Amino acid sequence: MDFQEVEGGPFLLFHCGTGSTLTYAARNFLAGMMAELEPRLTLGERAFELAVRCVDRLEDSGLFNGGKGAIPQSDGVVRRDAGGMDGKSLDALGISQVRGIPSMARLVAALMGQSAHVHLSGSMVERWALRHGWLSELPEEKEDPTFMWETLPGLAGEGTVGCVVRDCQGDLAAVTSTGGIGRMWPGRIGDSPVVGGGFYADNERGAISMTGVGEAILKAGGGGTLLALLASTSKENRDTILSGFLDRIQARFSGEAGCVGADRNGLPFAAHSTSRMVHGFLRKGHHHVSDQASGYRGLS
Ligand code: ASP
């Protein structure tokens, strides 16, 4: 991706998951989305609100594996995961295994701050959503008689969505949303809704949204660990840290992964060990979207 030198100004980065390719429909949709988000970015919308808005738009497109396009678990039921963190207030929340609500990023934002908890899951989130008008009734408990509790190798996900924003105040935020990976057991939770796993934001440390095989990402320590490594290195070594971390996920935990983020100096980065990962970069007067043919990409 042709990221230009970014010093100080606000920017927004998003990804549409490892393995995703830039179809004609996706390119058109993303161009419209970036045109819509640019004035909000430059006129000072807060990082967390803008990251939620971006992921909400990606979820609502139905083009990716999050929100309307989320894939079902092995019993045929769609259970969605999402999470977000505000790097200024340090409020963070992940919600997992939620049925019936495609707008997971907005649900994260609505639930954030309602309790001191950083993770809420399943039926109790649905009950909260019912009480607050997000659902008209609780999703039906369905049992798929053909589902077997047997070990199948998980398949990499494709099309998880995430966003990182650095706003006009220099504040950071990250949001991630997914339907999970292929062949997952009902109830399986990956990295995406886990704070420090699939998302993290702290103005003092940076912000990140991860994608890829959640089991491998979590075993490697997640996005929070990658940010910590980046925070302890010089600008010149960022690419080595990024590719080393993603290589390690692949070599040691057999999973491909990718990310978009901002380091603690507010510099953007994007990297992936898969051959492709649709991702976009937006700042004033500059919109860029790509799925990159291959390789890692750090930005300086
Ligand atoms: N990380 C997601 C998960 O494991 C999947 C993906 O990013 O493609 O649920």
mmCIF file of N, CA and C in Angstrom, residues 19-64:
data_model
loop_
_atom_site.group_PDB
_atom_site.id
_atom_site.type_symbol
_atom_site.label_atom_id
_atom_site.label_comp_id
_atom_site.label_asym_id
_atom_site.label_seq_id
_atom_site.Cartn_x
_atom_site.Cartn_y
_atom_site.Cartn_z
ATOM 1 N N GLY A 19 -6.628 -13.000 3.740
ATOM 2 C CA GLY A 19 -7.183 -13.841 2.671
ATOM 3 C C GLY A 19 -8.212 -13.132 1.806
ATOM 4 N N SER A 20 -8.655 -11.944 2.216
ATOM 5 C CA SER A 20 -9.695 -11.271 1.424
ATOM 6 C C SER A 20 -9.088 -10.679 0.149
ATOM 7 N N THR A 21 -9.887 -10.674 -0.904
ATOM 8 C CA THR A 21 -9.425 -10.093 -2.170
ATOM 9 C C THR A 21 -10.313 -8.909 -2.535
ATOM 10 N N LEU A 22 -9.722 -8.023 -3.283
ATOM 11 C CA LEU A 22 -10.420 -6.782 -3.620
ATOM 12 C C LEU A 22 -11.291 -7.000 -4.854
ATOM 13 N N THR A 23 -12.522 -7.426 -4.622
ATOM 14 C CA THR A 23 -13.450 -7.622 -5.737
ATOM 15 C C THR A 23 -13.924 -6.256 -6.228
ATOM 16 N N TYR A 24 -14.585 -6.281 -7.361
ATOM 17 C CA TYR A 24 -15.136 -5.041 -7.921
ATOM 18 C C TYR A 24 -16.134 -4.431 -6.935
ATOM 19 N N ALA A 25 -16.996 -5.291 -6.386
ATOM 20 C CA ALA A 25 -18.009 -4.799 -5.434
ATOM 21 C C ALA A 25 -17.357 -4.202 -4.194
ATOM 22 N N ALA A 26 -16.306 -4.867 -3.706
ATOM 23 C CA ALA A 26 -15.632 -4.365 -2.504
ATOM 24 C C ALA A 26 -14.949 -3.034 -2.796
ATOM 25 N N ARG A 27 -14.289 -2.943 -3.955
ATOM 26 C CA ARG A 27 -13.583 -1.695 -4.291
ATOM 27 C C ARG A 27 -14.568 -0.523 -4.343
ATOM 28 N N ASN A 28 -15.702 -0.754 -4.990
ATOM 29 C CA ASN A 28 -16.719 0.312 -5.099
ATOM 30 C C ASN A 28 -17.251 0.706 -3.736
ATOM 31 N N PHE A 29 -17.576 -0.316 -2.953
ATOM 32 C CA PHE A 29 -18.132 -0.039 -1.632
ATOM 33 C C PHE A 29 -17.125 0.741 -0.781
ATOM 34 N N LEU A 30 -15.880 0.296 -0.789
ATOM 35 C CA LEU A 30 -14.863 0.907 0.079
ATOM 36 C C LEU A 30 -14.553 2.342 -0.348
ATOM 37 N N ALA A 31 -14.599 2.595 -1.662
ATOM 38 C CA ALA A 31 -14.367 3.972 -2.136
ATOM 39 C C ALA A 31 -15.453 4.895 -1.583
ATOM 40 N N GLY A 32 -16.697 4.430 -1.639
ATOM 41 C CA GLY A 32 -17.811 5.239 -1.110
ATOM 42 C C GLY A 32 -17.686 5.428 0.395
ATOM 43 N N MET A 33 -17.287 4.373 1.081
ATOM 44 C CA MET A 33 -17.161 4.459 2.540
ATOM 45 C C MET A 33 -16.088 5.476 2.935
ATOM 46 N N MET A 34 -14.976 5.437 2.240
ATOM 47 C CA MET A 34 -13.888 6.357 2.590
ATOM 48 C C MET A 34 -14.280 7.809 2.298
ATOM 49 N N ALA A 35 -15.010 8.017 1.201
ATOM 50 C CA ALA A 35 -15.470 9.386 0.887
ATOM 51 C C ALA A 35 -16.395 9.884 1.990
ATOM 52 N N GLU A 36 -17.202 8.987 2.512
ATOM 53 C CA GLU A 36 -18.143 9.367 3.575
ATOM 54 C C GLU A 36 -17.405 9.646 4.903
ATOM 55 N N LEU A 37 -16.355 8.879 5.156
ATOM 56 C CA LEU A 37 -15.668 9.009 6.452
ATOM 57 C C LEU A 37 -14.655 10.149 6.497
ATOM 58 N N GLU A 38 -14.142 10.563 5.338
ATOM 59 C CA GLU A 38 -13.069 11.575 5.357
ATOM 60 C C GLU A 38 -13.468 12.865 6.091
ATOM 61 N N PRO A 39 -14.651 13.465 5.770
ATOM 62 C CA PRO A 39 -14.971 14.698 6.500
ATOM 63 C C PRO A 39 -15.101 14.488 8.000
ATOM 64 N N ARG A 40 -15.575 13.347 8.408
ATOM 65 C CA ARG A 40 -15.705 13.075 9.852
ATOM 66 C C ARG A 40 -14.317 13.015 10.498
ATOM 67 N N LEU A 41 -13.386 12.393 9.765
ATOM 68 C CA LEU A 41 -12.017 12.289 10.270
ATOM 69 C C LEU A 41 -11.382 13.677 10.384
ATOM 70 N N THR A 42 -11.516 14.456 9.320
ATOM 71 C CA THR A 42 -10.803 15.740 9.301
ATOM 72 C C THR A 42 -11.508 16.802 10.146
ATOM 73 N N LEU A 43 -12.818 16.635 10.363
ATOM 74 C CA LEU A 43 -13.533 17.631 11.172
ATOM 75 C C LEU A 43 -13.542 17.278 12.659
ATOM 76 N N GLY A 44 -12.861 16.206 13.008
ATOM 77 C CA GLY A 44 -12.598 16.003 14.431
ATOM 78 C C GLY A 44 -13.469 14.991 15.144
ATOM 79 N N GLU A 45 -14.125 14.063 14.406
ATOM 80 C CA GLU A 45 -14.861 13.020 15.130
ATOM 81 C C GLU A 45 -13.863 12.234 15.983
ATOM 82 N N ARG A 46 -14.333 11.855 17.165
ATOM 83 C CA ARG A 46 -13.451 11.142 18.095
ATOM 84 C C ARG A 46 -13.061 9.770 17.540
ATOM 85 N N ALA A 47 -11.840 9.364 17.887
ATOM 86 C CA ALA A 47 -11.287 8.125 17.327
ATOM 87 C C ALA A 47 -12.204 6.932 17.549
ATOM 88 N N PHE A 48 -12.700 6.771 18.778
ATOM 89 C CA PHE A 48 -13.496 5.573 19.043
ATOM 90 C C PHE A 48 -14.798 5.590 18.235
ATOM 91 N N GLU A 49 -15.470 6.755 18.213
ATOM 92 C CA GLU A 49 -16.735 6.841 17.467
ATOM 93 C C GLU A 49 -16.504 6.552 15.978
ATOM 94 N N LEU A 50 -15.403 7.071 15.452
ATOM 95 C CA LEU A 50 -15.141 6.881 14.029
ATOM 96 C C LEU A 50 -14.774 5.424 13.716
ATOM 97 N N ALA A 51 -14.029 4.796 14.594
ATOM 98 C CA ALA A 51 -13.686 3.380 14.380
ATOM 99 C C ALA A 51 -14.951 2.518 14.424
ATOM 100 N N VAL A 52 -15.851 2.834 15.352
ATOM 101 C CA VAL A 52 -17.134 2.108 15.421
ATOM 102 C C VAL A 52 -17.924 2.343 14.136
ATOM 103 N N ARG A 53 -17.962 3.586 13.681
ATOM 104 C CA ARG A 53 -18.719 3.918 12.468
ATOM 105 C C ARG A 53 -18.164 3.159 11.262
ATOM 106 N N CYS A 54 -16.845 3.118 11.151
ATOM 107 C CA CYS A 54 -16.230 2.428 10.018
ATOM 108 C C CYS A 54 -16.559 0.931 10.057
ATOM 109 N N VAL A 55 -16.399 0.299 11.214
ATOM 110 C CA VAL A 55 -16.675 -1.146 11.296
ATOM 111 C C VAL A 55 -18.162 -1.414 11.087
ATOM 112 N N ASP A 56 -19.003 -0.516 11.579
ATOM 113 C CA ASP A 56 -20.444 -0.665 11.350
ATOM 114 C C ASP A 56 -20.764 -0.651 9.856
ATOM 115 N N ARG A 57 -20.106 0.230 9.112
ATOM 116 C CA ARG A 57 -20.341 0.295 7.661
ATOM 117 C C ARG A 57 -19.844 -1.004 6.993
ATOM 118 N N LEU A 58 -18.690 -1.486 7.428
ATOM 119 C CA LEU A 58 -18.152 -2.731 6.848
ATOM 120 C C LEU A 58 -19.079 -3.909 7.168
ATOM 121 N N GLU A 59 -19.580 -3.936 8.395
ATOM 122 C CA GLU A 59 -20.507 -5.013 8.798
ATOM 123 C C GLU A 59 -21.797 -4.950 7.973
ATOM 124 N N ASP A 60 -22.265 -3.741 7.779
ATOM 125 C CA ASP A 60 -23.558 -3.550 7.115
ATOM 126 C C ASP A 60 -23.497 -3.843 5.614
ATOM 127 N N SER A 61 -22.274 -3.818 5.038
ATOM 128 C CA SER A 61 -22.140 -4.042 3.589
ATOM 129 C C SER A 61 -22.521 -5.466 3.209
ATOM 130 N N GLY A 62 -22.398 -6.395 4.145
ATOM 131 C CA GLY A 62 -22.664 -7.809 3.836
ATOM 132 C C GLY A 62 -21.573 -8.435 2.984
ATOM 133 N N LEU A 63 -20.494 -7.704 2.708
ATOM 134 C CA LEU A 63 -19.450 -8.209 1.812
ATOM 135 C C LEU A 63 -18.374 -8.997 2.543
ATOM 136 N N PHE A 64 -18.360 -8.889 3.872
ATOM 137 C CA PHE A 64 -17.248 -9.473 4.636
ATOM 138 C C PHE A 64 -17.788 -10.383 5.747
#
